[in-house]
Short mmCIF file of C-alpha atoms in Angstrom, two decimals:
data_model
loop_
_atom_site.label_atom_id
_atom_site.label_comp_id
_atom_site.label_asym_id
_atom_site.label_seq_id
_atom_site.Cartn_x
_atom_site.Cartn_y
_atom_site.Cartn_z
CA UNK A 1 0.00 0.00 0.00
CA UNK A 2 1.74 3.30 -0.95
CA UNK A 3 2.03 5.87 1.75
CA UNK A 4 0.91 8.92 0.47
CA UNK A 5 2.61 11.31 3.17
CA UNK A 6 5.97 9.46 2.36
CA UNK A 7 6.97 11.86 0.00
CA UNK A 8 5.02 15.14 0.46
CA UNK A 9 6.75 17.92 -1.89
CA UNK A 10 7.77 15.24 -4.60
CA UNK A 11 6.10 15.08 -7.99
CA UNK A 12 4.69 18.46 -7.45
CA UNK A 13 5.70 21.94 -9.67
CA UNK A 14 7.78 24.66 -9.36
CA UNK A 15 4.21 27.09 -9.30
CA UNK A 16 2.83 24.40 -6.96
CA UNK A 17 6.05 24.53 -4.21
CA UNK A 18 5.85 28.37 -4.60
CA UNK A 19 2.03 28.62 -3.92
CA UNK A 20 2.44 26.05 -0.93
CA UNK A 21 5.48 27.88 0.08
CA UNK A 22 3.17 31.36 0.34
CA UNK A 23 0.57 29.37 2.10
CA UNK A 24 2.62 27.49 4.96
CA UNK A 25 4.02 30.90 5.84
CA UNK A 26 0.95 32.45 6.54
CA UNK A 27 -0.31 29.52 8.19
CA UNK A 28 2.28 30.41 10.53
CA UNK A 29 1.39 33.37 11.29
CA UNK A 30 -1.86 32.68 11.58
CA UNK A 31 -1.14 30.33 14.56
CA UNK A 32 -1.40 32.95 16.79
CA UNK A 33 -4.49 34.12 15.60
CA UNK A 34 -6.13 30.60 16.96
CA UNK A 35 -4.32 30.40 20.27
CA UNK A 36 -4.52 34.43 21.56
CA UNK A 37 -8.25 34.37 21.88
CA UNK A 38 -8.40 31.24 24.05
CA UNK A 39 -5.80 33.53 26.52
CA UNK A 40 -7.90 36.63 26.53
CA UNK A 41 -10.86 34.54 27.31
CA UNK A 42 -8.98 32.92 30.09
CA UNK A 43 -6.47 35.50 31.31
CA UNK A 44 -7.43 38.87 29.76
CA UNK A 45 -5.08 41.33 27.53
CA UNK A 46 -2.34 42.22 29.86
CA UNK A 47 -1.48 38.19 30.15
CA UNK A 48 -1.85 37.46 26.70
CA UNK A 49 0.32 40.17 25.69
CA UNK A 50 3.06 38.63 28.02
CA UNK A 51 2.80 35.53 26.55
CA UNK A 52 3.35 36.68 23.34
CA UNK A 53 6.15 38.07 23.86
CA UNK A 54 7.76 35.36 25.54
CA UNK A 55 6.33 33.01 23.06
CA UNK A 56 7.99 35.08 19.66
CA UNK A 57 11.39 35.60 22.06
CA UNK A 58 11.69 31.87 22.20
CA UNK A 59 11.20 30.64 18.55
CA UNK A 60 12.54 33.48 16.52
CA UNK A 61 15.84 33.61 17.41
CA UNK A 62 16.23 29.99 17.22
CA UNK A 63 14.45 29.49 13.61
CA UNK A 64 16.10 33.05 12.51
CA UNK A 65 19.58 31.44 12.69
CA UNK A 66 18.91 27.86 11.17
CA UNK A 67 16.84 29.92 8.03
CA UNK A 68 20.38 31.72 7.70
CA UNK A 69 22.00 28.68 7.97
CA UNK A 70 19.67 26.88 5.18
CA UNK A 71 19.82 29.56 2.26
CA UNK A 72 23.67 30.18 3.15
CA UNK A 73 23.13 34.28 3.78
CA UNK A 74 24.31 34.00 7.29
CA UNK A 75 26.50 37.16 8.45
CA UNK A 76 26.42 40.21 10.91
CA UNK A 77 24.70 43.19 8.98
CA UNK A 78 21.29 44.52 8.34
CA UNK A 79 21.18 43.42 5.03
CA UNK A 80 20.86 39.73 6.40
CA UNK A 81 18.33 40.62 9.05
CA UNK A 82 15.99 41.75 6.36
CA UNK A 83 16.01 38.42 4.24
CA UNK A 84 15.66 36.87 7.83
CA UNK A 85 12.22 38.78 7.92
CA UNK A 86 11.47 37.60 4.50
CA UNK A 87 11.48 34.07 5.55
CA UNK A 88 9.78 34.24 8.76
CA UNK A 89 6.49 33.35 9.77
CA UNK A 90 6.03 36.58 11.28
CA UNK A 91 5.90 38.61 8.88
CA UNK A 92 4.28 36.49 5.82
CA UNK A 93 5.20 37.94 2.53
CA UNK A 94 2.30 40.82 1.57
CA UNK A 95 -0.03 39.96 4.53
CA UNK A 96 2.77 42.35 5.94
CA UNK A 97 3.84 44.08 3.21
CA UNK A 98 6.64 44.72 4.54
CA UNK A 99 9.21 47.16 1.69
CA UNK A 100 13.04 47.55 2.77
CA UNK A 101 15.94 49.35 1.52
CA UNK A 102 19.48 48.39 3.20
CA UNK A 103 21.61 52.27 2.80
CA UNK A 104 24.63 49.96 4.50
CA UNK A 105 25.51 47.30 6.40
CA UNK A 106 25.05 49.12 9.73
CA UNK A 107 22.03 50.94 8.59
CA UNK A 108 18.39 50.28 6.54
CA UNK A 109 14.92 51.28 6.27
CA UNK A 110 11.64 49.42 6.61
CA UNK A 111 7.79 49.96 6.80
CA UNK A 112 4.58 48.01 5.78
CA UNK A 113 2.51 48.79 3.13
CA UNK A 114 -0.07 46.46 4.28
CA UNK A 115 -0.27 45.13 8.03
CA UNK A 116 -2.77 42.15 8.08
CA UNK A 117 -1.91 41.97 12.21
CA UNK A 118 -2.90 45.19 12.07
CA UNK A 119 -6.32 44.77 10.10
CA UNK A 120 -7.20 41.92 12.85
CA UNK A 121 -6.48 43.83 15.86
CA UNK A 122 -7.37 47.50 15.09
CA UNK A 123 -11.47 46.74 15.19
CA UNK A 124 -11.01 45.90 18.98
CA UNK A 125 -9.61 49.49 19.81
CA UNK A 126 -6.23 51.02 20.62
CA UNK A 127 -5.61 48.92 23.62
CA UNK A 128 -4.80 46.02 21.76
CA UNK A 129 -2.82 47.76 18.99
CA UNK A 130 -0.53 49.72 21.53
CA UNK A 131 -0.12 45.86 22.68
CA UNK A 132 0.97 44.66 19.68
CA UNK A 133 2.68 47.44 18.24
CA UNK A 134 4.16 48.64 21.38
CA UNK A 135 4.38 46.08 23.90
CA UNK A 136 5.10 43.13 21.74
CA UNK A 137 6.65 44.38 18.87
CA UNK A 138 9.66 46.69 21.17
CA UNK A 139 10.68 43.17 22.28
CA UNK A 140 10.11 41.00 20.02
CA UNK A 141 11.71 42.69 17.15
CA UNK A 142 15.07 43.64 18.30
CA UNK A 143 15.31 39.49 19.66
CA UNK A 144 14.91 38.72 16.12
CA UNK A 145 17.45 41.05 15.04
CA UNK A 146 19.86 40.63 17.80
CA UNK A 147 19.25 36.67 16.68
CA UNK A 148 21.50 38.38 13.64
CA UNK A 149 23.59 40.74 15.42
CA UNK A 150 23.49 41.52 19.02
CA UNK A 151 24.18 45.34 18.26
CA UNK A 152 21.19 45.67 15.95
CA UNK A 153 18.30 47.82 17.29
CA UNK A 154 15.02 48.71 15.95
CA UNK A 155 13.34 52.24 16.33
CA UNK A 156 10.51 52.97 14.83
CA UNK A 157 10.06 56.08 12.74
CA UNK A 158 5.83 56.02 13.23
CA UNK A 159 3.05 53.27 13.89
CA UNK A 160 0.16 52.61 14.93
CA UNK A 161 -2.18 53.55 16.55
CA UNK A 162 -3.07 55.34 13.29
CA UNK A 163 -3.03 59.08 13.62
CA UNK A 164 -5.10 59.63 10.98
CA UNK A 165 -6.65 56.51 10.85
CA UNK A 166 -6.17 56.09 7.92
CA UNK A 167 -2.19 57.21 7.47
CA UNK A 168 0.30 54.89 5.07
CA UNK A 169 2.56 53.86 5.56
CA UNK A 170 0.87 52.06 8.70
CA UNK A 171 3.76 51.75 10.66
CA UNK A 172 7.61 52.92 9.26
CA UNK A 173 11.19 51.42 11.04
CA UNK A 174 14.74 52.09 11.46
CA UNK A 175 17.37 49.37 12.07
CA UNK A 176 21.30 50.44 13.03
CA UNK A 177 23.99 48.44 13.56
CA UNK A 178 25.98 50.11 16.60
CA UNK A 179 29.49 49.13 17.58
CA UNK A 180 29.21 51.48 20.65
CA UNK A 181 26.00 49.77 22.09
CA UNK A 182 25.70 46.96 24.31
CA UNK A 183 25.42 43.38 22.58
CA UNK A 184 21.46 42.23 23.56
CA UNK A 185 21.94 39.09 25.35
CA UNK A 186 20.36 35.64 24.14
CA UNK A 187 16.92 35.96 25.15
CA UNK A 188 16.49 33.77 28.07
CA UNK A 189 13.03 32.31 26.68
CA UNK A 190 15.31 30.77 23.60
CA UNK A 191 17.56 29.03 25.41
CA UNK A 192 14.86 27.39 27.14
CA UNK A 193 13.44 26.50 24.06
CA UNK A 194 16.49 25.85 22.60
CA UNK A 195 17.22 22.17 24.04
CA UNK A 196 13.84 20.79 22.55
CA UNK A 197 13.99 17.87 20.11
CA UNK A 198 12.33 20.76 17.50
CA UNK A 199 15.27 23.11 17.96
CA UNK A 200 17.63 20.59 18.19
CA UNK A 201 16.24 18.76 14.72
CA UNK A 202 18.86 18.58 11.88
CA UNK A 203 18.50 21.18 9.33
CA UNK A 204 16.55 20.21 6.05
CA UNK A 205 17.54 19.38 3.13
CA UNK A 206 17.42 20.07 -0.28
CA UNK A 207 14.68 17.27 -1.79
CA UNK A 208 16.80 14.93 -3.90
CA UNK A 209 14.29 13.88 -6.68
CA UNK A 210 12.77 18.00 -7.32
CA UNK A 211 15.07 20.14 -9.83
CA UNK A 212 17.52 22.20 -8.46
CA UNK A 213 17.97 24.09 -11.71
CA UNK A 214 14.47 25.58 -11.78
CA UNK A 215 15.73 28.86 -9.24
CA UNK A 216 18.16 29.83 -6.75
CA UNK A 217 19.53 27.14 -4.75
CA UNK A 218 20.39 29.54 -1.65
CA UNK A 219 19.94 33.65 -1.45
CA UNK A 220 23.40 34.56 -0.99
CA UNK A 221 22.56 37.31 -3.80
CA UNK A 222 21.79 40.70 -2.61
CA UNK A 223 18.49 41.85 -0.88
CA UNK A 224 15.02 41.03 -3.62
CA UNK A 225 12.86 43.58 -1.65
CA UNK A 226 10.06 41.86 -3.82
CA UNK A 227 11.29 38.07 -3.23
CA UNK A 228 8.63 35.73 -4.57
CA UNK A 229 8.87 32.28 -3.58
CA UNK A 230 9.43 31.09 -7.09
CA UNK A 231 12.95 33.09 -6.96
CA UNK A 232 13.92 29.69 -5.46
CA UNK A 233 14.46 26.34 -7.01
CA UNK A 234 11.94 23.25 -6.50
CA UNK A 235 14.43 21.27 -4.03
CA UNK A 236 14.99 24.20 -2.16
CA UNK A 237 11.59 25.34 -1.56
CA UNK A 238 10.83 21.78 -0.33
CA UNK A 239 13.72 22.10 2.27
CA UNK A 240 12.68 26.02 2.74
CA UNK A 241 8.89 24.69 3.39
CA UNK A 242 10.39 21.99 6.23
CA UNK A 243 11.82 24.77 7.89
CA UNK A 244 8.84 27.06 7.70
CA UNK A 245 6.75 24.63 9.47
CA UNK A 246 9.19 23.62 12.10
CA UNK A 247 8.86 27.06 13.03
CA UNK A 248 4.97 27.16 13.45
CA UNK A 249 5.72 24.23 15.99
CA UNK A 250 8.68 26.47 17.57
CA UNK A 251 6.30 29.24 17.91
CA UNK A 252 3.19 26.89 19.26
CA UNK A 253 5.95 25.19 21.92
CA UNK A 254 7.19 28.42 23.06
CA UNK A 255 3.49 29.71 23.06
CA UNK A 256 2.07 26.52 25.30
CA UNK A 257 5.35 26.74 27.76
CA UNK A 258 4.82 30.21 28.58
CA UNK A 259 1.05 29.14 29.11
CA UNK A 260 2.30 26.43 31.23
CA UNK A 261 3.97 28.83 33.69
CA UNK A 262 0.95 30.42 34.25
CA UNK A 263 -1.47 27.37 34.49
CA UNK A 264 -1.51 23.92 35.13
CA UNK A 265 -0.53 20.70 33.08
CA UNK A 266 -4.44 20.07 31.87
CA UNK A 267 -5.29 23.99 31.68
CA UNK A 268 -1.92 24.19 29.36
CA UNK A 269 -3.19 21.24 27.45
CA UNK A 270 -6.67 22.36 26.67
CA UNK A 271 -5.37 25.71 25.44
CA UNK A 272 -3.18 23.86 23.28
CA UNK A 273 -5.50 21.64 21.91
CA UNK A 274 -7.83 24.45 21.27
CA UNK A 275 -5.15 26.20 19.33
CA UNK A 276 -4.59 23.15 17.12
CA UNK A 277 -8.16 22.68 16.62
CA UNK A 278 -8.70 26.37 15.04
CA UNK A 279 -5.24 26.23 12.94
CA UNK A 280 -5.80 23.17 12.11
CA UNK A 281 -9.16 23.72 10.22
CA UNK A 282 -8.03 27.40 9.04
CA UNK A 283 -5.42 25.53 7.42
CA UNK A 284 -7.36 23.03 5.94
CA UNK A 285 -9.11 25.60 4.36
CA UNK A 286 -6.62 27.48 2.44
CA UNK A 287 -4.54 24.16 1.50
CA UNK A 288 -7.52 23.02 0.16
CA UNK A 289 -8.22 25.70 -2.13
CA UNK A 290 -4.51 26.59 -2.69
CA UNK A 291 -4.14 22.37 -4.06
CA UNK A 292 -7.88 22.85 -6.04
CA UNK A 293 -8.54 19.70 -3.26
CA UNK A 294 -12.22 18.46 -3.62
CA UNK A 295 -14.07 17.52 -0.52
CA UNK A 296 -13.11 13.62 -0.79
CA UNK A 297 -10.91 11.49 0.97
CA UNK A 298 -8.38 11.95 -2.02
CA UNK A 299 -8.48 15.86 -1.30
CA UNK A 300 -8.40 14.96 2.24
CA UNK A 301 -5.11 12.97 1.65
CA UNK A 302 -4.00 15.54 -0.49
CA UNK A 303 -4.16 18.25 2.30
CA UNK A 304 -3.41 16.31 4.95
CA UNK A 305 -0.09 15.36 3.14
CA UNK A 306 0.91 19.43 3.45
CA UNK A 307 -0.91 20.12 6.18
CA UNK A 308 1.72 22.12 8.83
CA UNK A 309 0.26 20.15 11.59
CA UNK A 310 2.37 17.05 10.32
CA UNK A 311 5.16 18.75 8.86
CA UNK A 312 8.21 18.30 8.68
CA UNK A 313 8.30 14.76 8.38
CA UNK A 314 11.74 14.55 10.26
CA UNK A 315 9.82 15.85 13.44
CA UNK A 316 6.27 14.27 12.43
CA UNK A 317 6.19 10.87 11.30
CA UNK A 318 2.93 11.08 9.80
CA UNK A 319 1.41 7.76 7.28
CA UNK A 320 -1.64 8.10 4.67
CA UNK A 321 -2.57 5.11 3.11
CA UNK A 322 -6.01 5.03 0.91
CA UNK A 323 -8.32 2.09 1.54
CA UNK A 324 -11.41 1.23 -1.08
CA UNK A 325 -14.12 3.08 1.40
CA UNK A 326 -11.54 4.58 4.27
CA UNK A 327 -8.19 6.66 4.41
CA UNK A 328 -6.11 5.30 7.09
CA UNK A 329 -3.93 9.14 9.28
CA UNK A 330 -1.38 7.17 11.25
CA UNK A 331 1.94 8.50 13.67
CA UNK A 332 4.80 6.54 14.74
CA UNK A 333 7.70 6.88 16.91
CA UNK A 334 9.16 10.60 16.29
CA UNK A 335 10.59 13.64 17.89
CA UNK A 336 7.25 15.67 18.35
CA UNK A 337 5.95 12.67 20.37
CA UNK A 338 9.51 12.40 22.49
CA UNK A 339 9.23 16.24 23.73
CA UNK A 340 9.49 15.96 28.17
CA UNK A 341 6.19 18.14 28.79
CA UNK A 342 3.98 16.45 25.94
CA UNK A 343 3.08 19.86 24.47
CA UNK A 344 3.50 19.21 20.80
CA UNK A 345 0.21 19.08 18.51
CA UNK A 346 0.90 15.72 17.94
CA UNK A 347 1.21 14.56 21.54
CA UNK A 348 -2.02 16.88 22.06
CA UNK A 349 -3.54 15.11 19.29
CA UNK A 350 -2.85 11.66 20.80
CA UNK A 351 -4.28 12.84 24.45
CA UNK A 352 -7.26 14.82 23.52
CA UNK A 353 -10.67 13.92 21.47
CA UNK A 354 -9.44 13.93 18.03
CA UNK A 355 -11.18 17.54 17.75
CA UNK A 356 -7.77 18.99 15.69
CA UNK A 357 -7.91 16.15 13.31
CA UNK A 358 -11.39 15.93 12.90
CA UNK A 359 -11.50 19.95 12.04
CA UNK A 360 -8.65 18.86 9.49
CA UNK A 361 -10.58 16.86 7.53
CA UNK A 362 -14.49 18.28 7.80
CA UNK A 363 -13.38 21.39 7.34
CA UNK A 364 -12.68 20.02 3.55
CA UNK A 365 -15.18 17.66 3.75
CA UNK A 366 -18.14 17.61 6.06
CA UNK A 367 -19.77 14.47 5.35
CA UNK A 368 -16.47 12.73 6.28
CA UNK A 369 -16.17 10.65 9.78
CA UNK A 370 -13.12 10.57 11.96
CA UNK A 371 -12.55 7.61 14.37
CA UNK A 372 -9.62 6.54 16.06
CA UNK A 373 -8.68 3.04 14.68
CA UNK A 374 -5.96 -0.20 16.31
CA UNK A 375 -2.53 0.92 15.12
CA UNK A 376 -0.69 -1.72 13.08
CA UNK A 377 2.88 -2.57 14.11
CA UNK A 378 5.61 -0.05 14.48
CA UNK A 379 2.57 2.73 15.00
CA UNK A 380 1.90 4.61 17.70
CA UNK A 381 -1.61 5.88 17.20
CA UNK A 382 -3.86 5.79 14.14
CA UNK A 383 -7.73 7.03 12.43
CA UNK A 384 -9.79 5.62 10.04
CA UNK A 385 -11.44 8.18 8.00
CA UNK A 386 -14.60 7.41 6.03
CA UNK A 387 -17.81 9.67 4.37
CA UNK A 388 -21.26 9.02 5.55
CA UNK A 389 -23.24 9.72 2.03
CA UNK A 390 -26.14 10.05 4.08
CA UNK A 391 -25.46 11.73 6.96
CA UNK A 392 -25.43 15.54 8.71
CA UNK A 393 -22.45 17.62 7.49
CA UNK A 394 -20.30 17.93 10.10
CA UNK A 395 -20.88 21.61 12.03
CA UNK A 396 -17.35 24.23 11.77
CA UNK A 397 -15.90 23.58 15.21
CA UNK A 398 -16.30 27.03 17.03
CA UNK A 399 -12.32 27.28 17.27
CA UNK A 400 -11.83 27.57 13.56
CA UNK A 401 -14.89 29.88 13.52
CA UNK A 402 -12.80 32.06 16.06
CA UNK A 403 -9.79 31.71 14.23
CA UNK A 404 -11.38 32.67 10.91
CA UNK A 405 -11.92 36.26 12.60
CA UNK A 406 -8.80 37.19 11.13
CA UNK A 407 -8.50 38.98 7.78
CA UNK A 408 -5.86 36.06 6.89
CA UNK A 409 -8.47 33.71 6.68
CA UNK A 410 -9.49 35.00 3.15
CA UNK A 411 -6.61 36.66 2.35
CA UNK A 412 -5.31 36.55 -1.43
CA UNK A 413 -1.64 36.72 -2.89
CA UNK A 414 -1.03 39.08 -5.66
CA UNK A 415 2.72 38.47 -6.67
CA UNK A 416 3.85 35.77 -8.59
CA UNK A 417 7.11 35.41 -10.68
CA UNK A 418 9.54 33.42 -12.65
CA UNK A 419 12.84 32.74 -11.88
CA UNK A 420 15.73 34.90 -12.65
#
């Protein structure tokens, strides 16, 4: 029986990998868009604007360096912190538009055209953009570029909240290099991150079987301030889209330890699993139009195969094998499930009621069933998947109807390109 999440970025094309590539990073971003409700709910702004920060100050530096390290533009100067931003599910290529210009190495310019963060959180007043803009971004943003160079800071020429509401730019930075400052130390939220089996995975690869004569096989060329993903060649953008989800699961693990501080073990978990649940169906979504995936358990596979919840494969040992009536979603032994506190997705997946998975598939198809099923040998868990012709679609869990309250939901790229 072939196993159809074996190989998930081979046989696919060059427009395809780009178009997935887009997609992955926005699922990203959108993470947070799932889990930061269920923490205002529970703990109200001022805690969920602490979290953040200590949840973005724990995966970004770690998946800023190994994105340097992957593409082979690693280095000290500003230049190099920008195509860090380019790549980083942060700041999602034209959801934040953001436009740079590097004057020198010590020295360049950025602001945002477009700020979809900005387009969620402005409706619910300036309390919650001063958070974000303010509180989480003066943080936040110099971690990622001290990730780069200690001596980088970040000062920001304007932003929000808008004054007038309406002003563009909507928010307009500065970043210096400074010999004379003090180096930023390692944020201390990293290195506890940093000795998970997620940060500690080996770097991807480069997809053997995919052309690597299609685009650029690093970006050790100068600053694109309109990089596409199709600048990049087809075995690169498989390794690049590895990465890109290892760092959703960087950012969810540094999201549900921070939680953990501040709750118990079985609060902590049904957060997480919450999280999953709304990501996991938002995702769904746009995979499924992004791959043309009709509401089957072939499209099913299909998405499943990409989805970021099981990716990369080197941390997520995820199996799809299609039966005549069924579609057989099984795990086995990996990293994700061999984390000390159990809060991966995965191991949340395992330990709760199948909610994330089951919002995976109905959210593609409704009529389809989701049951948890004897794993065969050398499995640790495993679902059978059928549709009930007959039956009730299945109702939008309310977590993906929460998480759809962002503008990224429905969001539409607008640049495409060839390689140079």
């Amino acid at each position: 029986m072939t196993d159809l999440a074996a190989r998930p970025w081979s046989g696919r094309s060059h427009a395809e990998l780009a178009e997935l590539a887009r997609e992955l990073l926005l699922a990203g971003h959108l993470i947070d868009r799932s889990g930061m409700p269920h923490l205002i709910s529970r703990f109200g702004r001022d805690v969920m604007r602490d979290i953040a920060i200590d949840e973005w100050m724990s995966a970004s530096p770690i998946y800023t360096r190994r994105i340097q390290e992957l593409l082979d533009f690693t280095g000290d100067t500003v230049e190099v912190i920008f195509k860090g931003m380019q790549l980083d599910v942060g700041a999602p290529p034209e959801f934040l538009d953001f436009r740079y210009e590097v004057v020198d190495d010590r020295l360049g310019r950025f602001h945002l055209d477009h700020c979809g963060a900005l387009m969620d959180v402005e409706p619910m007043g300036d309390a919650y953009v001063q958070a974000m803009c303010h509180d989480i971004e003066d943080p936040t943003f110099e971690a990622t570029a001290a990730a780069t160079n200690p001596r980088a800071r970040m000062h920001p020429e304007h932003r929000p909240p808008r004054v007038p509401a309406d002003r563009q730019p909507h928010c307009a930075w500065t970043v210096t290099i400074d010999p004379d400052v003090e180096p930023l130390p390692f944020p201390a939220q990293a290195a506890r991150l940093a000795g998970s089996r997620a940060a500690g995975l080996p770097l991807a690869r480069p997809t053997p079987d995919l052309p690597a004569d299609d685009g650029w096989t690093d970006y050790a060329a100068p600053l694109d301030p309109d990089l596409v993903m199709e600048r990049f060649a087809s075995a690169t953008l498989a390794a690049l889209m590895d990465e890109v989800c290892l760092q959703g699961h960087l950012l969810s693990r540094g999201f549900l330890l921070h939680v953990l501080d501040r709750s118990d073990g079985a609060e902590t978990a049904a957060i997480g699993a919450r999280q999953l649940t709304g990501i996991a169906g938002l995702a769904t979504k746009r995979l499924a139009r992004a791959l043309g995936a009709r509401p089957d358990l072939d499209g099913v596979a299909a998405v499943l195969a990409v989805h970021p919840m099981f990716l990369p494969r080197a941390y997520v040992d995820l199996h799809l094998e299609r039966h005549d009536d069924r579609l057989e979603v099984s795990l086995g032994p990996c990293p994700a499930l061999d984390e000390d506190d159990g809060l991966t997705w995965p191991s949340l997946l395992l330990a709760d009621d199948d909610r994330a998975l089951a919002a995976a598939v109905t959210c593609l198809a409704p009529l389809a069933r989701v049951a948890r099923s004897d794993p065969r040998a050398g499995r640790v868990a495993a679902w059978s998947v059928h549709l009930e012709a007959d039956g009730e679609p299945a109702r939008q869990p309310d977590e993906v109807t929460l998480a759809e309250f962002s503008t990224g939901a429905l969001f539409e790229f607008e640049r495409r390109g060839t390689t140079r």
